[in-house]
Coordinates of C-alpha atoms in Angstrom, one line a residue:
X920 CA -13.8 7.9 -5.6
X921 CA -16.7 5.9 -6.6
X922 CA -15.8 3.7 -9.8
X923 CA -19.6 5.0 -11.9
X924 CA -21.2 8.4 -12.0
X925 CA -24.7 9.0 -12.8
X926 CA -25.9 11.2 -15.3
X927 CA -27.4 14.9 -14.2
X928 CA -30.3 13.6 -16.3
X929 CA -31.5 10.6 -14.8
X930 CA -34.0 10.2 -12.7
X931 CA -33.5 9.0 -8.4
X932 CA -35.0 5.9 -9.2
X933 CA -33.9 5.1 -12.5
X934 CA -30.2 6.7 -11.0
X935 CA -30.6 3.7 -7.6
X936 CA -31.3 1.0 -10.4
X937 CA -28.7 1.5 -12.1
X938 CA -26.3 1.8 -9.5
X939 CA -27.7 -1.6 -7.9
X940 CA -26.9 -3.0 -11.5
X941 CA -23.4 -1.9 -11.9
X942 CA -22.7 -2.8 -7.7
X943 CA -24.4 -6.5 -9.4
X944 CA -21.9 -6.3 -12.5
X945 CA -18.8 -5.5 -9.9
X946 CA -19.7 -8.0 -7.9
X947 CA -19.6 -10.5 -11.1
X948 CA -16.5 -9.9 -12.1
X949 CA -14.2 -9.8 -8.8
X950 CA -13.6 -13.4 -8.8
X951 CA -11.9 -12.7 -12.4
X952 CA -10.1 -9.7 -11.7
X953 CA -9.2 -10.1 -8.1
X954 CA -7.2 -13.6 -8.8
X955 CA -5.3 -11.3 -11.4
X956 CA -4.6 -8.7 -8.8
X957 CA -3.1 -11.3 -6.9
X958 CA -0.7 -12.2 -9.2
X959 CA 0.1 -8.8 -10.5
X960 CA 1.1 -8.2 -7.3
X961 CA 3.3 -11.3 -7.4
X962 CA 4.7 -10.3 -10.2
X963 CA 6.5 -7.4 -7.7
X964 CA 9.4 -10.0 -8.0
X965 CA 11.8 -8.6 -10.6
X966 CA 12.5 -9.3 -14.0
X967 CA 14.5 -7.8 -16.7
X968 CA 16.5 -8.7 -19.8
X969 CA 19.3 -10.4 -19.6
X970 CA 22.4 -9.2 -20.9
X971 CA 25.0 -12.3 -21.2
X972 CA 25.4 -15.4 -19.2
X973 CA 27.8 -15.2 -16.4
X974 CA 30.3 -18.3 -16.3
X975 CA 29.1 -19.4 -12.1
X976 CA 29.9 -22.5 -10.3
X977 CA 27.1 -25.5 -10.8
X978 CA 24.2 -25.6 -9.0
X979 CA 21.0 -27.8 -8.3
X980 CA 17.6 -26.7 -8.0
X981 CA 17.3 -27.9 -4.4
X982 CA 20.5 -25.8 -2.9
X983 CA 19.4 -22.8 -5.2
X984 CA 16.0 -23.2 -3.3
X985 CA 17.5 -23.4 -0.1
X986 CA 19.8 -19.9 -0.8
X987 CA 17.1 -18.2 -1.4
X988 CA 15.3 -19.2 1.8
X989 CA 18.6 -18.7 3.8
X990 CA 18.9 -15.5 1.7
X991 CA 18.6 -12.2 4.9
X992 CA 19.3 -9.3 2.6
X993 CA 17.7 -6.4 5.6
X994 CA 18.6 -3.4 3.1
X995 CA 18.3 -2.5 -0.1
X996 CA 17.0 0.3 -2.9
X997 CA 16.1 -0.1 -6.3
X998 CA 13.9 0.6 -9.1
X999 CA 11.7 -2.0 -10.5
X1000 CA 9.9 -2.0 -14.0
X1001 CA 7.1 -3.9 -13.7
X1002 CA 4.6 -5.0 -17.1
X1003 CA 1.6 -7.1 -16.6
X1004 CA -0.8 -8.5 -19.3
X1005 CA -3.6 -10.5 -18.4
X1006 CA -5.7 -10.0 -20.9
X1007 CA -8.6 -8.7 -19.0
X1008 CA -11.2 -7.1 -21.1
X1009 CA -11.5 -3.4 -22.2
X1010 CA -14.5 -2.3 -20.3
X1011 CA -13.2 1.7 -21.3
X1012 CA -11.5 2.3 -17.8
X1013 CA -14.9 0.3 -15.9
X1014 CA -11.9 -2.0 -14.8
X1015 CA -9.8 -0.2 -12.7
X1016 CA -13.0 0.8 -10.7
X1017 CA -13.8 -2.4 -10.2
X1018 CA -10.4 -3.5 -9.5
X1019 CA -10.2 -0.4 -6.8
X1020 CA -13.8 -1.5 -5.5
X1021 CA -12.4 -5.3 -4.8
X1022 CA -9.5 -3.9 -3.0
X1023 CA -11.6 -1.4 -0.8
X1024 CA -11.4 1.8 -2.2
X1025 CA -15.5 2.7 -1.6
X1026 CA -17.7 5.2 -0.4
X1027 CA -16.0 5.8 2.8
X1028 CA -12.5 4.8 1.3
X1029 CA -9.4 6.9 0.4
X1030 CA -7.6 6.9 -2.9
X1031 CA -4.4 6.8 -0.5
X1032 CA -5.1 3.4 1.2
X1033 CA -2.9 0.8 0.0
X1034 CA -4.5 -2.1 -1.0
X1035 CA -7.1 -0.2 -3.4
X1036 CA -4.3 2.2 -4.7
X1037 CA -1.9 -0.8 -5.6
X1038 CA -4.3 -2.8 -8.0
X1039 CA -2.9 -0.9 -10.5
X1040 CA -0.3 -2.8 -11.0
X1041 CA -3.1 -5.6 -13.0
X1042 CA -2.3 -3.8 -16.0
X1043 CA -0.2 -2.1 -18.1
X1044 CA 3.5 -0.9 -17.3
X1045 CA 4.8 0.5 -14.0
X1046 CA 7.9 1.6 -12.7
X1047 CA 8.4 1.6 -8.8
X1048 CA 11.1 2.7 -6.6
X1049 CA 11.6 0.1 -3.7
X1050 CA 14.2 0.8 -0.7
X1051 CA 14.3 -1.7 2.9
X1052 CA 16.6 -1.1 6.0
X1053 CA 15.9 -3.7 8.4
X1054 CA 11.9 -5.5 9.2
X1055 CA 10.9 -2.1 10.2
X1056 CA 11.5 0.6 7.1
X1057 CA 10.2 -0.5 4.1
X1058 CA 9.1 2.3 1.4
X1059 CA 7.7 1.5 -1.9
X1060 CA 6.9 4.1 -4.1
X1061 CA 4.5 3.8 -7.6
X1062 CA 5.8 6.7 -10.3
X1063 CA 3.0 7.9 -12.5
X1064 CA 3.0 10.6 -14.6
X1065 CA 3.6 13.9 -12.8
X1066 CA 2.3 12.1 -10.1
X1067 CA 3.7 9.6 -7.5
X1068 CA 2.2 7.3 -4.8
X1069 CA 4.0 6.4 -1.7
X1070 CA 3.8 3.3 1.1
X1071 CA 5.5 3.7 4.1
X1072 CA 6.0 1.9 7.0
X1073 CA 8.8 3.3 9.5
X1074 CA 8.6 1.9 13.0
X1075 CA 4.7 1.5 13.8
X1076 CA 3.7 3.9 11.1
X1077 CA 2.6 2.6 7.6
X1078 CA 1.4 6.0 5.6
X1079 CA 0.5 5.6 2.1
X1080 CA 0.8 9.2 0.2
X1081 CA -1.4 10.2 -3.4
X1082 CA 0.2 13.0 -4.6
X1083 CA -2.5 13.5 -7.3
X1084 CA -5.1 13.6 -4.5
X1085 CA -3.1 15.0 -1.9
X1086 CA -4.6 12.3 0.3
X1087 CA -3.2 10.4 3.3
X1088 CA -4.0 7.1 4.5
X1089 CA -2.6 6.4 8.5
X1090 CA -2.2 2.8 9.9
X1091 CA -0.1 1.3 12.6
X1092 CA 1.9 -1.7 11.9
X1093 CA 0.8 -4.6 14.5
X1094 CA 2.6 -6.0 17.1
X1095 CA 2.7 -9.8 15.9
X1096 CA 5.2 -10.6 14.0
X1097 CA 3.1 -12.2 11.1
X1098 CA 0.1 -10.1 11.3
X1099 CA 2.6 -7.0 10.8
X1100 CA 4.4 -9.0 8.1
X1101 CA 0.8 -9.6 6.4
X1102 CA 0.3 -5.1 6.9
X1103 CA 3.2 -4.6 5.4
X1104 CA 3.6 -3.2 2.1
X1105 CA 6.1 -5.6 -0.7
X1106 CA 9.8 -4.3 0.9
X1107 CA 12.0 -7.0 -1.2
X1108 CA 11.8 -9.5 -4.4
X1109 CA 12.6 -12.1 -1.1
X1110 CA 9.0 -12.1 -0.4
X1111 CA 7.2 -12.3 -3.5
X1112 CA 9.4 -15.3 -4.3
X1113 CA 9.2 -17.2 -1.2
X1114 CA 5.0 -17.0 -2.1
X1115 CA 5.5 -18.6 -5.3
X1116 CA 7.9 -21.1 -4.1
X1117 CA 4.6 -22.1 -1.9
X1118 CA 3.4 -23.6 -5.2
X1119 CA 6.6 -26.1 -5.4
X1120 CA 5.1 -29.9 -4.8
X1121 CA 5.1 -33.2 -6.4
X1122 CA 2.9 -31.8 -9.1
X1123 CA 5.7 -29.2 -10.1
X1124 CA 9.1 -29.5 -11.9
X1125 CA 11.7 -27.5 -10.9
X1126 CA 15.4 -27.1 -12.4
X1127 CA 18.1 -24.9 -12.7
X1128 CA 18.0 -23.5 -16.5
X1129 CA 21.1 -21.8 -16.4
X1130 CA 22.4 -18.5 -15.4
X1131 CA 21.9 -15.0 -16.1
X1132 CA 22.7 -10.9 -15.6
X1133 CA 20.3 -8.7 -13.9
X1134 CA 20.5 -4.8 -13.2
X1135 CA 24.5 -5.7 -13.4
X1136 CA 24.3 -9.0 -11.1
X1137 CA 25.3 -12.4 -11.4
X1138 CA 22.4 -15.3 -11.3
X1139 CA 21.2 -18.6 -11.8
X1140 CA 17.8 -19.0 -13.1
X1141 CA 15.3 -21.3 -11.3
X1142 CA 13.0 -22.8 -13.8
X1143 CA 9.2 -24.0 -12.0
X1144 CA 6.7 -25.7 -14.6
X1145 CA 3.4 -27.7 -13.4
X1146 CA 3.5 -31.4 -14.8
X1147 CA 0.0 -31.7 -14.3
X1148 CA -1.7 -30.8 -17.6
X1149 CA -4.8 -28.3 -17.3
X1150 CA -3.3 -25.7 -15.7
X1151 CA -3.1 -21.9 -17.5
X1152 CA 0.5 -21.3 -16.3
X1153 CA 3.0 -22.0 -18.6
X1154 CA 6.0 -21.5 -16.4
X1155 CA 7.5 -19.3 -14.1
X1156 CA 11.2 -18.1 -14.3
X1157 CA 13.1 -16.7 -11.3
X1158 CA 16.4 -15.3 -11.3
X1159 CA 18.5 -15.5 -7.9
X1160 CA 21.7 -13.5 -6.9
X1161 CA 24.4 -15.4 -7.0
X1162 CA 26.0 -13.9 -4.7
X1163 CA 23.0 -12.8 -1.6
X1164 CA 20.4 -15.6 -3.0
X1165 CA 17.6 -13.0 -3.4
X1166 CA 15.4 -13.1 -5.7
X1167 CA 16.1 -10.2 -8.7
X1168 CA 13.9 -11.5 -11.8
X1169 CA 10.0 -13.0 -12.1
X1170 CA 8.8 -13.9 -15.4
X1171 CA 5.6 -16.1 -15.6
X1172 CA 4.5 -17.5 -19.0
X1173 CA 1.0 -18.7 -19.7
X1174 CA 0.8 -22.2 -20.7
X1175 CA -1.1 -20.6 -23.9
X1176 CA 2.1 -18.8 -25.4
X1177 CA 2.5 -15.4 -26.2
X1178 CA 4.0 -13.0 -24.0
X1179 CA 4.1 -13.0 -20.0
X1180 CA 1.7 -12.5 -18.0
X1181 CA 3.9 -10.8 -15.3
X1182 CA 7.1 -9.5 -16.5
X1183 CA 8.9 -7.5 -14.1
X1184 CA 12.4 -6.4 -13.1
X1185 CA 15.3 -4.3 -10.8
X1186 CA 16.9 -1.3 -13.8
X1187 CA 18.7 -0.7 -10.7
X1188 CA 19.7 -2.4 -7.5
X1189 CA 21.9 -1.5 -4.4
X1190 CA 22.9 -3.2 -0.9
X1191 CA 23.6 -0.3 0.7
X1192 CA 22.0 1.2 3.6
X1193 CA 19.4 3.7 2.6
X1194 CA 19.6 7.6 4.0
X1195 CA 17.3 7.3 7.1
X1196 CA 16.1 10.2 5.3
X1197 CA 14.2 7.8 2.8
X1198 CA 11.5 6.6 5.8
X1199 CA 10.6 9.9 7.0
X1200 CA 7.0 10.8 6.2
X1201 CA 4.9 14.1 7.5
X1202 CA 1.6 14.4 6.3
X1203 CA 1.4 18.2 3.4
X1204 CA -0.1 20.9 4.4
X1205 CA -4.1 20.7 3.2
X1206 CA -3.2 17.1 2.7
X1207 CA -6.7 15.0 3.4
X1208 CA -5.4 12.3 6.0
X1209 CA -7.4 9.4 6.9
X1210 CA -7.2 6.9 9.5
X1211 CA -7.1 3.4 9.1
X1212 CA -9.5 2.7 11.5
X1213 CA -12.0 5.2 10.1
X1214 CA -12.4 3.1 7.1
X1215 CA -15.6 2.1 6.0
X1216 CA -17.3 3.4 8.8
X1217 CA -19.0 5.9 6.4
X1218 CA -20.7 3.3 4.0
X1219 CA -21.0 0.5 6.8
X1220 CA -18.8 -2.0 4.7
X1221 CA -17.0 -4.1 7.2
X1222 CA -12.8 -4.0 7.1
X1223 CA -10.6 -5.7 9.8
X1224 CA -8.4 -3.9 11.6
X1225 CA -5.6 -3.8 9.1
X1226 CA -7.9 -1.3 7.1
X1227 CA -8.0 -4.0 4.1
X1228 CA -11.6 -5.8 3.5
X1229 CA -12.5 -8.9 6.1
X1230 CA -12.5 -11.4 2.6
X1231 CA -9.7 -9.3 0.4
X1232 CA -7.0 -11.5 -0.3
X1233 CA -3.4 -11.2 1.1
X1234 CA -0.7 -10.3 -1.4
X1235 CA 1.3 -13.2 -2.8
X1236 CA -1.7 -15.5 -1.5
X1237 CA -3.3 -18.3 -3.7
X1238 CA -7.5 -17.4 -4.5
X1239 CA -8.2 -20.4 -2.6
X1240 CA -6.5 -19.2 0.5
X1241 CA -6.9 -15.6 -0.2
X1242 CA -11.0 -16.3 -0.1
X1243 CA -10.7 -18.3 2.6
X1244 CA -12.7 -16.4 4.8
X1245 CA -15.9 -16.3 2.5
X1246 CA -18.6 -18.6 3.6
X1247 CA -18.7 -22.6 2.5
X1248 CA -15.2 -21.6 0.3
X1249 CA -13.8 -25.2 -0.5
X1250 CA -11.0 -26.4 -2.8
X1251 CA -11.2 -29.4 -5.6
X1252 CA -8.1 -30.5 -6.4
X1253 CA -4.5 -30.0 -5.6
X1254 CA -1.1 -28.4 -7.0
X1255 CA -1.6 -26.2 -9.9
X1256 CA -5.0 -27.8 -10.5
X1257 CA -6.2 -26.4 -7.7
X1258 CA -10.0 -24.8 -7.9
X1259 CA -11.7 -22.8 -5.1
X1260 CA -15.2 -23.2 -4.9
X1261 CA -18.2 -21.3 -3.2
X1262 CA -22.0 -20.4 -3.5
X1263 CA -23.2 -17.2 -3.8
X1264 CA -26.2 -17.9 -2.1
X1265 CA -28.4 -18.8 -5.8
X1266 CA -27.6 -15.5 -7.6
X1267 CA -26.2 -16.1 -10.8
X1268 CA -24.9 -14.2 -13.7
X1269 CA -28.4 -12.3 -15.3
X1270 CA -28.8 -13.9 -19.2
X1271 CA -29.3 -11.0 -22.2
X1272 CA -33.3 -11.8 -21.7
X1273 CA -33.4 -12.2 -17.7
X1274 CA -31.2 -9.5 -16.9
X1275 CA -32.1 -6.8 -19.7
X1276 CA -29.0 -4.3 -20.1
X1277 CA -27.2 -5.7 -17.4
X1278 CA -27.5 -9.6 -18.5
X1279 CA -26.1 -8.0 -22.3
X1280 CA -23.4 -6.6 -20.5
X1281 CA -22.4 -9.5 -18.8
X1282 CA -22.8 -12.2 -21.8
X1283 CA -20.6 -10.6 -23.5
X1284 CA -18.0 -10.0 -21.0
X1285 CA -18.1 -14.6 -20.9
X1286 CA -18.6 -17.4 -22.7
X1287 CA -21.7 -19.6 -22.0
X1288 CA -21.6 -22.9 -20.8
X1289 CA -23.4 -26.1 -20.6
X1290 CA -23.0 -29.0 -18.5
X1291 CA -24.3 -31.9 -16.0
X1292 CA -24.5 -29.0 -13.6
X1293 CA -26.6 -27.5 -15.8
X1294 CA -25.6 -23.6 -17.8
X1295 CA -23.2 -20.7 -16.9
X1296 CA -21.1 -18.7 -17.9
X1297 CA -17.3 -18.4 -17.6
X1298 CA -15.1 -15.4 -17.5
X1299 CA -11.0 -15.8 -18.6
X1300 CA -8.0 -13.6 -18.4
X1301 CA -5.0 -15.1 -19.6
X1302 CA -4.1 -16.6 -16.2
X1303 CA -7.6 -16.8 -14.1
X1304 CA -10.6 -18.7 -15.8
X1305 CA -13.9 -18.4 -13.3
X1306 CA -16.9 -20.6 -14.2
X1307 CA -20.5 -19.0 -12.1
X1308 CA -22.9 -21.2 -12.9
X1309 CA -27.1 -19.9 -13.4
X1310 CA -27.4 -21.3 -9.6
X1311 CA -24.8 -18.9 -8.1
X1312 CA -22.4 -21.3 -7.8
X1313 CA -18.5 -20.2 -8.4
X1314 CA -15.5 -21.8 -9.6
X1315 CA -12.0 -20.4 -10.1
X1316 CA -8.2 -20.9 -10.5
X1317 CA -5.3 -21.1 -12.6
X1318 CA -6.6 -23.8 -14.8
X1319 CA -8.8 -24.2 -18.3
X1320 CA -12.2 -23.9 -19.2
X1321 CA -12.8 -27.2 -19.3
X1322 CA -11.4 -28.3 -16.3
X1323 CA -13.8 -25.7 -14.5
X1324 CA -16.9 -27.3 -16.5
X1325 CA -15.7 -30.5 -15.5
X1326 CA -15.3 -29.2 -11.8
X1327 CA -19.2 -28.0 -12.1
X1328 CA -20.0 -31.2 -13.6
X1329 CA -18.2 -33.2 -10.2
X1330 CA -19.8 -31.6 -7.9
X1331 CA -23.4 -32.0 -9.1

């Protein structure tokens, strides 16, 4: 489904202007919201109140580190309540079409393929059913009101399932080994974790900060805070089983205060082996089914052969690494600092008197800015501030206004 609808009353021209304006707006304000995608999807790791503090042998932060990555847990089943608040603005449901357009849900799209369907989880409060036997059946299932959505991969299969639609999206799972780990939809807390642990350098501080009970387990909390100052993240929380060393609580704080960002977490967990039963997929009857390698062919827009966008980043992926792939992308900085750079080709945001309607829109979706590099404007969530400067010029990452003016400012 196309994120805009033109009105009956509008005129062919008038109806292609506008829709060249609002393509224009979407294209603005992906590098906000698709950073914030990223980490919703992050937020997948688990996290949920605590209910007392379980008495468990002492523990440093570099052997809890190493349990997790020795940690091999190959089944499981659960459900997860996951909450995200980034703070984006209230563009009266614009957003999730925009969100759905970064992901790849287009003309030519369907409402079933995973990587547009699961941008969702950016906002607002979700609950998920997750189960794993093995590297090869993984199912993880979104529950929405009288509705559900469904990833599956069993074997070489990966369906994803809209019941609201009744559509189908097809793919096969690839034979390498880290491409198919890439295709794969999130399967455990294990991964999510591992990507976050990525971030863990000599600009980060990491500590045990005691222990915890989650969905009726035992574990330590692993406490990971950026020493370098500048960065939007506050700090991130993760609670490991005692007992398997996976990963069972997320929490990430914004270096601002207030509430997390991502707070998300197992109600339920078990280490038993799922019902076979659990993996099987056949598509309805009247269901719409589309292959992943019929994607995009109907509005030309180019996808690899996963089925996701050539430059849409990877889940768990950093915005410097997960835009890797768009022309003259560089990174200033390091650790949490980090800020990914690239041109847009001299395009930049339209001003209120330049751009009419559409420069209105987007001034007051920013904040302007003034520098050495001259003027721009910058667009924030609570996590992901991203400067574009009048030039076409973009800077973004988890770090403050100021240190993106100051980025602009460096590299005039």
């Amino acid at each position: 489904m196309a994120p805009y609808a033109s009105d009956d009353s509008t005129t062919g021209g008038d109806a292609d202007e506008q829709r060249s304006g609002r393509r224009k707006a979407a294209r603005y304000i992906v590098p906000v919201t698709v950073v914030g995608v990223a980490a919703a999807t992050i937020g997948l790791v688990p996290a949920l109140a605590d209910s007392g503090d379980p008495d468990l042998p002492k523990i440093t932060a570099q052997q809890l580190i190493e349990k997790i990555a020795k940690s091999d847990v190959q089944q499981l089943s659960g459900t997860v309540k996951v909450s995200t608040d980034l703070g984006l603005p209230n563009l009266g449901g614009l957003e999730s079409g925009l969100l759905s357009g970064a992901a790849g849900q287009d003309e030519g799209g369907s409402s079933a393929e995973p990587t547009a369907k699961l941008t969702e989880l950016a906002s607002g409060t979700h609950t998920l059913r997750v189960a794993a036997d093995g590297p090869d059946k993984q199912k993880l299932s979104l529950l929405e009101n009288a509705a559900e959505y469904s990833v599956i991969h069993n074997g070489k299969d990966v369906w994803g399932y809209d019941s609201k639609s009744n559509e189908v999206y097809h793919g096969t799972s690839s034979e390498s080994p880290e491409r198919g780990k890439d295709r794969q939809p999130p399967a455990t807390p294990k991964d999510f974790a591992e990507e976050a642990l990525k971030a863990v350098d000599d600009t980060t501080s990491v500590t045990v900060d005691g222990t915890a009970q989650v969905a009726g387990r035992d574990a330590y909390k692993l406490l990971i805070k950026p020493k370098q100052s500048g960065s939007t993240v506050g700090a991130i929380t993760v609670a490991v089983d005692a007992e398997t060393g996976m990963p069972l609580k997320f929490t990430l704080t914004p270096a601002s205060g207030g509430a997390a960002v991502v707070d998300a977490g197992f109600t339920k967990v078990s280490f038993a082996e799922p019902a076979a039963s659990t993996f099987d997929f056949t598509p309805p009857k009247g269901a719409k089914v589309t292959e992943e390698k019929d994607l995009g062919k109907a509005s030309g827009k180019p996808f690899d052969k996963g089925g996701a966008r050539e430059h849409a980043p990877k889940a768990g992926e950093d915005f410097g690494k997960g835009l890797g792939g768009l022309d003259g992308m560089k990174t200033i900085g390091e650790g949490w600092n980090a800020i990914a750079t690239f041109d847009t080709g001299g395009e930049g945001v339209p001003s209120g008197g330049a751009g009419g309607d559409l420069g209105g829109f987007m001034d007051s979706l920013g904040d302007k800015v003034h520098g050495k590099f001259g003027s721009g404007t910058v667009f924030s969530t609570r996590l992901v501030n991203a400067l574009i400067t009048d030039d076409g010029k973009v800077y973004a990452g988890l770090v403050t206004k100021d240190a993106l003016v100051k980025a602009a400012d460096a590299g005039k």
